[in-house]
Amino acid sequence: MTQVIRNLLDRPGSANISPFQRVATQAGALEDRVAALTDLPRPAMDDLAEFCAVAREASRRTLDMRPFDVQLVGALALLSGQVAEMATGEGKTLSGAIAAAGFALRGTPVHVISVNDYLARRDAEWMGPLYEALGVSVGWIGQSSTPEERREAYAKDVMYASVSEIGFDVLRDRVATDPAAVIVPEPSVALIDEADSVLVDEARVPLVLAGAADPGADAPETAELVRRLSRGYHYELDDQALNVYLTAKGTDAVERALGGINLYETPEVLTRVNLALHAHALLTRDVDYLVRDGRIQLVSQSRGRVATLQRWPDGLQAAVEAKEALPASETGEILDSITVQGLIRRYPKLCGMTGTAVAVEEQLREFYGLKVAVIPPNTPCVRTDEPDRLFGTVADKERALATEIADVHATGRPILIGTLDVSESERLADDLRARDLDCVVLNAKNDAEEAAIISRAGERAVITVSTQMAGRGTDIRLGEGVAELGGLYVIGSGRHASSRLDDQLRGRAGRQGDPGGSVFLVSLEDDLITQYAPGEALPAAGDDGVVRHKRAGYVVGHAQRVAEGAHLEIHRNTWRYTRLLERQRDLVLAQREKVLRGDAAGEALAAAAPERWSELSDLVGEDVLQAAAREIVLFHLDRCWTEHLGFMSDVREGIHLRALGHKLKPIDEFNREGTAAYRHLLDEVELRSVETFRTAPITADGMDPLEAGLKRPTATWTYLVQDNPFGSSVDRLLKRLSPRTRRRQDLD
Ligand code: ADP
C-alpha cells in the first residue's frame, strides 16, 4: 500500500484495525481444532491467531462466554498499545482480560487500572478462572488491603486496582527507609479501564502524601467578613462564573474591616480573602460539595458523585469548612505528590479501553502518545437518539421532564434519568414522589450498592434517577417484555460540559443491539449555556416554554465546544507546571535508590568527612556506620524534597506577580526559579547530611534518629486533591489581581 493511501485510511490519531480483524478471522479458522483439545496448550505469543483461539476456548470453558470477533479485535488493539473504543455493553471486561493475559504470557506484568475498588475486585474475581486456564496469576487490591496483601497482589502477573491505590502505594514507597518495605515493583504495562476519564478528566488530579499537622486559624473570621460583602458591589464574577474578584469598593471595605491594611502589600491576607470569596461565591453546597457527618464531601465534577478520598487544596478546603462553620480538618505538610498523569506516564507501555475515546484523540496523542482504535459493535446499535428538546427556562424544562417521565412510565417502559448534580437528583425525586411516581435515587451510596441498583434499571416500570456516572461499569439488562416497550429510555436533564459525558449517559441504553432511546432536555438557563455562551443571542421560547429556533441547537453545541476547549487549555497549562517537578522528582528518586539500596551515602560522607568516618569506623564497625549514613542522607533527601515542593508551590502561587515584575512569561519564570532551587536542593542535602554526621551520636548499637535530630512525621496520610476542574483556584485568583496592583508593579 502506498503511503498516500495508508494516510487516507489511517486518520491521524486513529489506528487501522484491519490487521487485527485478519487475526480474528484466522483465530476463527482454528476454533474447532482448539475446541477438540482436552487440555489447552499455553499459547505461543508469536502467533496471535493461536493465542486468540486458545483464549476464546478458555473463556468459553471457564466463563461460559465465547468472545466475539470484535472482542478479540479489541484485545489485539490493547496488546499493541492502543486505546480501544468499544461501546458500553460490548464486553470490555473480557477483552481487557484477554489482552492482560497476552501481556503476561509475553512475560510483562500488567496493572489493570479500574474505576474503583469495587470494580477492581469484581473484575479480578470474575475473570479469575480465565486467567487460571491460561496459566496466568491474578490479584487485586483495595483501600483496606494490608501491606502484605498488597505485596502479594503486586507479585501476580496481572493485578487489578484503582489509580489512587497504586498512586498512594507509590508515594509511600518513595519515603521508605528500608528496601524491604518497598511494595510497588518497577512499572511495566498499564491497561486502563475508562481510559478517557483517567487519562484526560482526572489527569491533573494530584495524589498527595502528607504528614504532621498545623491547622490554619484565620479562616473563620475571613469567612464571616466575606459573608457581609455583596455581589455586584463588593465583588464580581466573570462571564463564565469561574473567577471572582474584589471591586475597588470591595477592596476598600475589606481593607477597612481588617484595620486599614493594604491588601496588595500583604499577599497572604489577600490570598486568604480571595480563597474565602471563592468558597463563598463560586462553590455551592449540594452542587460542588455536600455537608455530611460534620464534614465537607466533595462532589466530583467528572463523575457527579461524592468523591470520598478527595479534598481541595488546603487553603480552599479550610475556607469552605469555615464557610459552613465546620471545625478545620487536619491539614498537613505535603511530603510528596504525583499527578494521575505523572503516575500513568511511569509505565513504559500503556493501553486502555473506553466507550468514548475518539473525542479526546488529540489529548491522548499529545499527553501519552496513544492512538485510538475504533472497534465496531458486535451487533449494530439500534437505539433512537432524539434531538435535544430546548426550553427557555429551567422551570419549564423541569416541568417538561416530570411530564415526560410520567407519560413514558405509564407505558411500563423503564427510565433512567441522568442529572447534572446531586441537588437536582433530589429535587427531581421529590417532584416525582409528589406525583406518586416511585423512583430510586442513586448518588452518594457505595459502589457495590450502586452497582446492584443500576443493574435493575432495565426492569419493567422502574424509574432510576442518577447523577452522571453513578454505578458505572455495571451492565443494564432489559427485564421481561421490556424490549417490546422500546427498551430502556435514557433522559438527560441537561447537556454536560463534555460531549463524552453525554455519550456515556446515552450508552446506558441500547447495549448489544437492544432497543432503547435517549433524549436530552436543555434549558437556555443551564450553567453550560450561561457560562460558556454568555454573549450569544438566544432565540425566544414559545408560549409553551419550548424553543424551536434552529439557532438554539447551535448555541448548545457551541457552549459545549467552548467548555471542552477551556478544559484542554487548563490541562495543558497544569502539565506545563507539573512537568518540571516530576522530572526533578525522578532525578532525586534515582539518587535515593542508590542511597537506599547501596553504599552511596557512606561513600559520600566518608569523602566529605574522612576523619570522622575513620574514627567512627574503628569504633562501631563498617556495617553500623553504613546504616547510619543511609538513614542520615535519606532523611535529609526527603526533608529537602518536601521543602522544595513547598517552596515551588509558593513560587507557583506568586508566579503571576513575579512574572509581572520580570516581564517574563509565568511558566518561564517558574522554570527558572525551579531549576535554580533544584540545584540548591542537592547542595543542601549534602550540607545538612555532613552536619548531622559530624554531630550525631553513633554507637556500636547504631544511631537513634531522634537523638540525631532526624524527626520524621509521626503519622502520614494520603488523599486526592480535587482541583477545581477549571484550573487551580490560586491561578485564577492571581490572574484576577486588580489593575491597581499592576500599576504599582509597573511603577516599581
Ligand atoms: P462493558 O464494560 O463493555 O460495558 P461488560 O464487560 O460489563 O461491558 O460486559 C457486558 C455484559 O456482556 C456482561 O454482562 C457480560 O457478561 C456480557 N458479555 C461480554 N462478553 C460476552 C460474550 N462474548 N458472550 C456473552 N456475554 C458476554
PDB file of C-alpha atoms in Angstrom, residues 494-724:
ATOM      1  CA  GLY A 494     -29.096  18.827  30.625  1.00  0.00           C
ATOM      2  CA  ARG A 495     -26.057  18.535  28.403  1.00  0.00           C
ATOM      3  CA  HIS A 496     -22.769  18.020  30.218  1.00  0.00           C
ATOM      4  CA  ALA A 497     -19.664  20.143  29.857  1.00  0.00           C
ATOM      5  CA  SER A 498     -18.275  17.453  27.579  1.00  0.00           C
ATOM      6  CA  SER A 499     -19.991  15.551  24.792  1.00  0.00           C
ATOM      7  CA  ARG A 500     -18.271  12.394  26.037  1.00  0.00           C
ATOM      8  CA  LEU A 501     -20.301  12.527  29.224  1.00  0.00           C
ATOM      9  CA  ASP A 502     -23.485  12.884  27.171  1.00  0.00           C
ATOM     10  CA  ASP A 503     -22.492   9.872  25.107  1.00  0.00           C
ATOM     11  CA  GLN A 504     -21.703   7.803  28.183  1.00  0.00           C
ATOM     12  CA  LEU A 505     -25.164   8.506  29.532  1.00  0.00           C
ATOM     13  CA  ARG A 506     -26.820   7.650  26.206  1.00  0.00           C
ATOM     14  CA  GLY A 507     -24.766   4.462  26.033  1.00  0.00           C
ATOM     15  CA  ARG A 508     -26.620   3.142  29.073  1.00  0.00           C
ATOM     16  CA  ALA A 509     -29.405   2.233  26.645  1.00  0.00           C
ATOM     17  CA  GLY A 510     -29.221   0.101  23.515  1.00  0.00           C
ATOM     18  CA  ARG A 511     -26.412  -2.225  24.594  1.00  0.00           C
ATOM     19  CA  GLN A 512     -25.612  -5.247  22.412  1.00  0.00           C
ATOM     20  CA  GLY A 513     -28.262  -4.404  19.834  1.00  0.00           C
ATOM     21  CA  ASP A 514     -31.034  -3.953  22.425  1.00  0.00           C
ATOM     22  CA  PRO A 515     -33.748  -1.458  21.553  1.00  0.00           C
ATOM     23  CA  GLY A 516     -33.527   1.776  23.532  1.00  0.00           C
ATOM     24  CA  GLY A 517     -33.902   5.530  23.341  1.00  0.00           C
ATOM     25  CA  SER A 518     -32.318   8.703  24.611  1.00  0.00           C
ATOM     26  CA  VAL A 519     -33.114  12.385  24.762  1.00  0.00           C
ATOM     27  CA  PHE A 520     -31.639  15.450  26.448  1.00  0.00           C
ATOM     28  CA  LEU A 521     -33.735  18.264  27.859  1.00  0.00           C
ATOM     29  CA  VAL A 522     -31.831  21.529  27.840  1.00  0.00           C
ATOM     30  CA  SER A 523     -32.711  24.993  29.046  1.00  0.00           C
ATOM     31  CA  LEU A 524     -31.100  28.199  27.937  1.00  0.00           C
ATOM     32  CA  GLU A 525     -30.622  28.963  31.632  1.00  0.00           C
ATOM     33  CA  ASP A 526     -28.446  25.874  32.175  1.00  0.00           C
ATOM     34  CA  ASP A 527     -24.980  26.600  33.556  1.00  0.00           C
ATOM     35  CA  LEU A 528     -23.378  25.270  30.407  1.00  0.00           C
ATOM     36  CA  ILE A 529     -25.046  27.957  28.308  1.00  0.00           C
ATOM     37  CA  THR A 530     -24.780  30.846  30.733  1.00  0.00           C
ATOM     38  CA  GLN A 531     -21.122  30.122  31.431  1.00  0.00           C
ATOM     39  CA  TYR A 532     -19.816  29.200  28.008  1.00  0.00           C
ATOM     40  CA  ALA A 533     -22.046  31.011  25.574  1.00  0.00           C
ATOM     41  CA  PRO A 534     -22.811  34.144  27.572  1.00  0.00           C
ATOM     42  CA  GLY A 535     -22.633  36.574  24.683  1.00  0.00           C
ATOM     43  CA  GLU A 536     -24.726  34.520  22.283  1.00  0.00           C
ATOM     44  CA  ALA A 537     -28.061  35.875  21.116  1.00  0.00           C
ATOM     45  CA  LEU A 538     -30.634  33.378  22.334  1.00  0.00           C
ATOM     46  CA  PRO A 539     -33.876  32.770  20.466  1.00  0.00           C
ATOM     47  CA  ALA A 540     -37.072  33.217  22.437  1.00  0.00           C
ATOM     48  CA  ALA A 541     -39.267  30.398  23.680  1.00  0.00           C
ATOM     49  CA  GLY A 542     -42.844  29.926  22.508  1.00  0.00           C
ATOM     50  CA  ASP A 543     -45.820  30.274  24.860  1.00  0.00           C
ATOM     51  CA  ASP A 544     -45.375  26.671  25.935  1.00  0.00           C
ATOM     52  CA  GLY A 545     -41.776  27.379  27.005  1.00  0.00           C
ATOM     53  CA  VAL A 546     -40.295  25.396  24.120  1.00  0.00           C
ATOM     54  CA  VAL A 547     -37.565  26.955  21.995  1.00  0.00           C
ATOM     55  CA  ARG A 548     -37.977  25.970  18.374  1.00  0.00           C
ATOM     56  CA  HIS A 549     -35.451  28.150  16.596  1.00  0.00           C
ATOM     57  CA  LYS A 550     -32.650  26.231  14.851  1.00  0.00           C
ATOM     58  CA  ARG A 551     -30.064  28.552  16.317  1.00  0.00           C
ATOM     59  CA  ALA A 552     -30.684  27.239  19.836  1.00  0.00           C
ATOM     60  CA  GLY A 553     -29.202  23.879  18.939  1.00  0.00           C
ATOM     61  CA  TYR A 554     -26.146  25.619  17.594  1.00  0.00           C
ATOM     62  CA  VAL A 555     -25.686  27.589  20.817  1.00  0.00           C
ATOM     63  CA  VAL A 556     -25.790  24.420  22.914  1.00  0.00           C
ATOM     64  CA  GLY A 557     -23.163  22.712  20.763  1.00  0.00           C
ATOM     65  CA  HIS A 558     -21.071  25.850  20.729  1.00  0.00           C
ATOM     66  CA  ALA A 559     -21.145  26.190  24.530  1.00  0.00           C
ATOM     67  CA  GLN A 560     -20.034  22.586  24.831  1.00  0.00           C
ATOM     68  CA  ARG A 561     -17.125  23.089  22.436  1.00  0.00           C
ATOM     69  CA  VAL A 562     -16.015  26.209  24.309  1.00  0.00           C
ATOM     70  CA  ALA A 563     -16.134  24.270  27.590  1.00  0.00           C
ATOM     71  CA  GLU A 564     -14.110  21.414  26.115  1.00  0.00           C
ATOM     72  CA  GLY A 565     -11.543  23.838  24.722  1.00  0.00           C
ATOM     73  CA  ALA A 566     -11.230  25.536  28.112  1.00  0.00           C
ATOM     74  CA  HIS A 567     -10.609  22.196  29.810  1.00  0.00           C
ATOM     75  CA  LEU A 568      -7.926  21.243  27.346  1.00  0.00           C
ATOM     76  CA  GLU A 569      -6.144  24.546  27.833  1.00  0.00           C
ATOM     77  CA  ILE A 570      -6.162  24.079  31.591  1.00  0.00           C
ATOM     78  CA  HIS A 571      -4.909  20.519  31.250  1.00  0.00           C
ATOM     79  CA  ARG A 572      -2.024  21.741  29.092  1.00  0.00           C
ATOM     80  CA  ASN A 573      -1.229  24.512  31.493  1.00  0.00           C
ATOM     81  CA  THR A 574      -1.188  22.304  34.575  1.00  0.00           C
ATOM     82  CA  TRP A 575       1.016  19.858  32.784  1.00  0.00           C
ATOM     83  CA  ARG A 576       3.464  22.630  31.910  1.00  0.00           C
ATOM     84  CA  TYR A 577       3.799  23.367  35.602  1.00  0.00           C
ATOM     85  CA  THR A 578       3.946  19.779  36.883  1.00  0.00           C
ATOM     86  CA  ARG A 579       6.361  18.504  34.232  1.00  0.00           C
ATOM     87  CA  LEU A 580       9.398  20.239  35.671  1.00  0.00           C
ATOM     88  CA  LEU A 581       8.715  18.990  39.190  1.00  0.00           C
ATOM     89  CA  GLU A 582       8.053  15.465  38.018  1.00  0.00           C
ATOM     90  CA  ARG A 583      11.301  15.379  36.110  1.00  0.00           C
ATOM     91  CA  GLN A 584      13.178  16.682  39.135  1.00  0.00           C
ATOM     92  CA  ARG A 585      11.438  14.121  41.300  1.00  0.00           C
ATOM     93  CA  ASP A 586      12.683  11.349  39.029  1.00  0.00           C
ATOM     94  CA  LEU A 587      16.242  12.578  39.380  1.00  0.00           C
ATOM     95  CA  VAL A 588      16.011  12.805  43.152  1.00  0.00           C
ATOM     96  CA  LEU A 589      14.450   9.342  43.315  1.00  0.00           C
ATOM     97  CA  ALA A 590      17.264   7.891  41.245  1.00  0.00           C
ATOM     98  CA  GLN A 591      19.713   9.271  43.829  1.00  0.00           C
ATOM     99  CA  ARG A 592      17.513   7.966  46.598  1.00  0.00           C
ATOM    100  CA  GLU A 593      17.580   4.463  45.128  1.00  0.00           C
ATOM    101  CA  LYS A 594      21.365   4.480  45.187  1.00  0.00           C
ATOM    102  CA  VAL A 595      21.306   5.510  48.823  1.00  0.00           C
ATOM    103  CA  LEU A 596      18.561   3.076  49.816  1.00  0.00           C
ATOM    104  CA  ARG A 597      19.987   0.011  48.133  1.00  0.00           C
ATOM    105  CA  GLY A 598      23.698   0.695  48.200  1.00  0.00           C
ATOM    106  CA  ASP A 599      26.533   2.408  49.999  1.00  0.00           C
ATOM    107  CA  ALA A 600      26.289   5.735  48.172  1.00  0.00           C
ATOM    108  CA  ALA A 601      25.529   7.589  51.420  1.00  0.00           C
ATOM    109  CA  GLY A 602      28.555   6.088  53.160  1.00  0.00           C
ATOM    110  CA  GLU A 603      30.833   6.893  50.258  1.00  0.00           C
ATOM    111  CA  ALA A 604      29.680  10.493  50.131  1.00  0.00           C
ATOM    112  CA  LEU A 605      30.048  11.062  53.869  1.00  0.00           C
ATOM    113  CA  ALA A 606      33.403   9.267  54.015  1.00  0.00           C
ATOM    114  CA  ALA A 607      34.654  11.591  51.298  1.00  0.00           C
ATOM    115  CA  ALA A 608      33.227  14.716  52.935  1.00  0.00           C
ATOM    116  CA  ALA A 609      34.342  13.948  56.494  1.00  0.00           C
ATOM    117  CA  PRO A 610      37.140  11.370  56.211  1.00  0.00           C
ATOM    118  CA  GLU A 611      38.475  11.766  59.750  1.00  0.00           C
ATOM    119  CA  ARG A 612      35.124  11.372  61.403  1.00  0.00           C
ATOM    120  CA  TRP A 613      34.448   8.404  59.182  1.00  0.00           C
ATOM    121  CA  SER A 614      37.616   6.504  60.026  1.00  0.00           C
ATOM    122  CA  GLU A 615      37.295   7.307  63.716  1.00  0.00           C
ATOM    123  CA  LEU A 616      33.713   6.008  63.829  1.00  0.00           C
ATOM    124  CA  SER A 617      34.506   3.084  61.608  1.00  0.00           C
ATOM    125  CA  ASP A 618      37.094   1.839  64.122  1.00  0.00           C
ATOM    126  CA  LEU A 619      34.645   2.426  66.939  1.00  0.00           C
ATOM    127  CA  VAL A 620      31.351   0.979  65.666  1.00  0.00           C
ATOM    128  CA  GLY A 621      32.224  -1.053  62.601  1.00  0.00           C
ATOM    129  CA  GLU A 622      31.585  -0.536  58.900  1.00  0.00           C
ATOM    130  CA  ASP A 623      28.046  -2.015  58.782  1.00  0.00           C
ATOM    131  CA  VAL A 624      26.621   0.106  61.557  1.00  0.00           C
ATOM    132  CA  LEU A 625      28.218   3.153  60.061  1.00  0.00           C
ATOM    133  CA  GLN A 626      26.852   2.461  56.602  1.00  0.00           C
ATOM    134  CA  ALA A 627      23.344   2.035  58.049  1.00  0.00           C
ATOM    135  CA  ALA A 628      23.614   5.308  59.956  1.00  0.00           C
ATOM    136  CA  ALA A 629      24.892   7.118  56.873  1.00  0.00           C
ATOM    137  CA  ARG A 630      21.974   5.780  54.854  1.00  0.00           C
ATOM    138  CA  GLU A 631      19.494   6.942  57.465  1.00  0.00           C
ATOM    139  CA  ILE A 632      21.027  10.405  57.639  1.00  0.00           C
ATOM    140  CA  VAL A 633      21.107  11.021  53.915  1.00  0.00           C
ATOM    141  CA  LEU A 634      17.615   9.576  53.304  1.00  0.00           C
ATOM    142  CA  PHE A 635      16.232  11.832  55.970  1.00  0.00           C
ATOM    143  CA  HIS A 636      17.727  14.982  54.503  1.00  0.00           C
ATOM    144  CA  LEU A 637      16.906  13.973  50.960  1.00  0.00           C
ATOM    145  CA  ASP A 638      13.243  13.507  51.869  1.00  0.00           C
ATOM    146  CA  ARG A 639      13.176  16.619  54.017  1.00  0.00           C
ATOM    147  CA  CYS A 640      14.735  18.805  51.332  1.00  0.00           C
ATOM    148  CA  TRP A 641      12.357  17.437  48.707  1.00  0.00           C
ATOM    149  CA  THR A 642       9.383  18.307  50.905  1.00  0.00           C
ATOM    150  CA  GLU A 643      10.763  21.802  51.382  1.00  0.00           C
ATOM    151  CA  HIS A 644      11.394  22.096  47.666  1.00  0.00           C
ATOM    152  CA  LEU A 645       7.764  21.174  46.958  1.00  0.00           C
ATOM    153  CA  GLY A 646       6.560  23.733  49.477  1.00  0.00           C
ATOM    154  CA  PHE A 647       8.824  26.370  48.000  1.00  0.00           C
ATOM    155  CA  MET A 648       7.727  25.617  44.461  1.00  0.00           C
ATOM    156  CA  SER A 649       4.088  25.752  45.449  1.00  0.00           C
ATOM    157  CA  ASP A 650       4.719  29.237  46.898  1.00  0.00           C
ATOM    158  CA  VAL A 651       6.516  30.188  43.709  1.00  0.00           C
ATOM    159  CA  ARG A 652       3.566  28.994  41.726  1.00  0.00           C
ATOM    160  CA  GLU A 653       1.120  30.967  43.835  1.00  0.00           C
ATOM    161  CA  GLY A 654       3.130  34.115  43.413  1.00  0.00           C
ATOM    162  CA  ILE A 655       4.260  33.471  39.875  1.00  0.00           C
ATOM    163  CA  HIS A 656       1.991  35.941  38.201  1.00  0.00           C
ATOM    164  CA  LEU A 657       3.249  38.718  40.426  1.00  0.00           C
ATOM    165  CA  ARG A 658       6.870  37.827  39.901  1.00  0.00           C
ATOM    166  CA  ALA A 659       6.407  37.411  36.200  1.00  0.00           C
ATOM    167  CA  LEU A 660       4.898  40.868  36.047  1.00  0.00           C
ATOM    168  CA  GLY A 661       7.983  42.211  37.771  1.00  0.00           C
ATOM    169  CA  HIS A 662      10.415  40.458  35.465  1.00  0.00           C
ATOM    170  CA  LYS A 663       8.330  40.814  32.338  1.00  0.00           C
ATOM    171  CA  LEU A 664       8.678  37.083  31.745  1.00  0.00           C
ATOM    172  CA  LYS A 665       6.062  34.515  30.884  1.00  0.00           C
ATOM    173  CA  PRO A 666       4.869  32.948  34.160  1.00  0.00           C
ATOM    174  CA  ILE A 667       5.851  29.451  33.087  1.00  0.00           C
ATOM    175  CA  ASP A 668       9.354  30.591  32.123  1.00  0.00           C
ATOM    176  CA  GLU A 669       9.715  32.332  35.432  1.00  0.00           C
ATOM    177  CA  PHE A 670       8.512  29.190  37.192  1.00  0.00           C
ATOM    178  CA  ASN A 671      11.026  27.033  35.351  1.00  0.00           C
ATOM    179  CA  ARG A 672      13.837  29.474  36.050  1.00  0.00           C
ATOM    180  CA  GLU A 673      13.065  29.505  39.772  1.00  0.00           C
ATOM    181  CA  GLY A 674      12.529  25.750  39.814  1.00  0.00           C
ATOM    182  CA  THR A 675      15.831  24.965  38.150  1.00  0.00           C
ATOM    183  CA  ALA A 676      17.759  27.229  40.489  1.00  0.00           C
ATOM    184  CA  ALA A 677      16.032  25.803  43.542  1.00  0.00           C
ATOM    185  CA  TYR A 678      16.750  22.271  42.420  1.00  0.00           C
ATOM    186  CA  ARG A 679      20.468  22.963  42.106  1.00  0.00           C
ATOM    187  CA  HIS A 680      20.408  24.344  45.597  1.00  0.00           C
ATOM    188  CA  LEU A 681      18.488  21.279  46.844  1.00  0.00           C
ATOM    189  CA  LEU A 682      21.262  18.769  46.210  1.00  0.00           C
ATOM    190  CA  ASP A 683      23.901  21.009  47.816  1.00  0.00           C
ATOM    191  CA  GLU A 684      21.640  21.473  50.788  1.00  0.00           C
ATOM    192  CA  VAL A 685      21.179  17.705  51.221  1.00  0.00           C
ATOM    193  CA  GLU A 686      24.929  17.256  51.299  1.00  0.00           C
ATOM    194  CA  LEU A 687      25.477  20.162  53.665  1.00  0.00           C
ATOM    195  CA  ARG A 688      22.879  19.011  56.158  1.00  0.00           C
ATOM    196  CA  SER A 689      23.919  15.372  55.941  1.00  0.00           C
ATOM    197  CA  VAL A 690      27.552  16.173  56.687  1.00  0.00           C
ATOM    198  CA  GLU A 691      26.465  18.412  59.544  1.00  0.00           C
ATOM    199  CA  THR A 692      24.361  15.641  61.087  1.00  0.00           C
ATOM    200  CA  PHE A 693      27.098  13.119  60.501  1.00  0.00           C
ATOM    201  CA  ARG A 694      29.615  15.273  62.369  1.00  0.00           C
ATOM    202  CA  THR A 695      27.398  15.680  65.431  1.00  0.00           C
ATOM    203  CA  ALA A 696      25.073  12.660  65.622  1.00  0.00           C
ATOM    204  CA  PRO A 697      25.752  10.209  68.454  1.00  0.00           C
ATOM    205  CA  ILE A 698      26.589   6.935  66.710  1.00  0.00           C
ATOM    206  CA  THR A 699      27.487   3.914  68.834  1.00  0.00           C
ATOM    207  CA  ALA A 700      28.032   0.217  68.227  1.00  0.00           C
ATOM    208  CA  ASP A 701      24.252  -0.201  68.764  1.00  0.00           C
ATOM    209  CA  GLY A 702      23.602   2.126  65.870  1.00  0.00           C
ATOM    210  CA  MET A 703      22.131   5.617  65.748  1.00  0.00           C
ATOM    211  CA  ASP A 704      18.947   6.818  67.408  1.00  0.00           C
ATOM    212  CA  PRO A 705      17.367   9.031  64.737  1.00  0.00           C
ATOM    213  CA  LEU A 706      15.644  11.213  67.329  1.00  0.00           C
ATOM    214  CA  GLU A 707      18.853  11.850  69.209  1.00  0.00           C
ATOM    215  CA  ALA A 708      20.424  12.715  65.889  1.00  0.00           C
ATOM    216  CA  GLY A 709      17.666  15.272  65.293  1.00  0.00           C
ATOM    217  CA  LEU A 710      16.117  13.305  62.443  1.00  0.00           C
ATOM    218  CA  LYS A 711      12.430  13.504  63.248  1.00  0.00           C
ATOM    219  CA  ARG A 712      10.162  12.148  60.562  1.00  0.00           C
ATOM    220  CA  PRO A 713       6.387  12.841  60.660  1.00  0.00           C
ATOM    221  CA  THR A 714       4.751  10.614  63.237  1.00  0.00           C
ATOM    222  CA  ALA A 715       1.793   9.920  61.003  1.00  0.00           C
ATOM    223  CA  THR A 716       1.263  10.181  57.287  1.00  0.00           C
ATOM    224  CA  TRP A 717      -1.914  10.092  55.294  1.00  0.00           C
ATOM    225  CA  THR A 718      -2.870  10.168  51.658  1.00  0.00           C
ATOM    226  CA  TYR A 719      -5.541  11.989  49.703  1.00  0.00           C
ATOM    227  CA  LEU A 720      -6.516  13.187  46.268  1.00  0.00           C
ATOM    228  CA  VAL A 721      -6.750  16.886  45.660  1.00  0.00           C
ATOM    229  CA  GLN A 722      -9.836  17.919  43.812  1.00  0.00           C
ATOM    230  CA  ASP A 723      -8.542  20.799  41.845  1.00  0.00           C
ATOM    231  CA  ASN A 724     -11.373  22.864  40.516  1.00  0.00           C
TER     232      ASN A 724
END
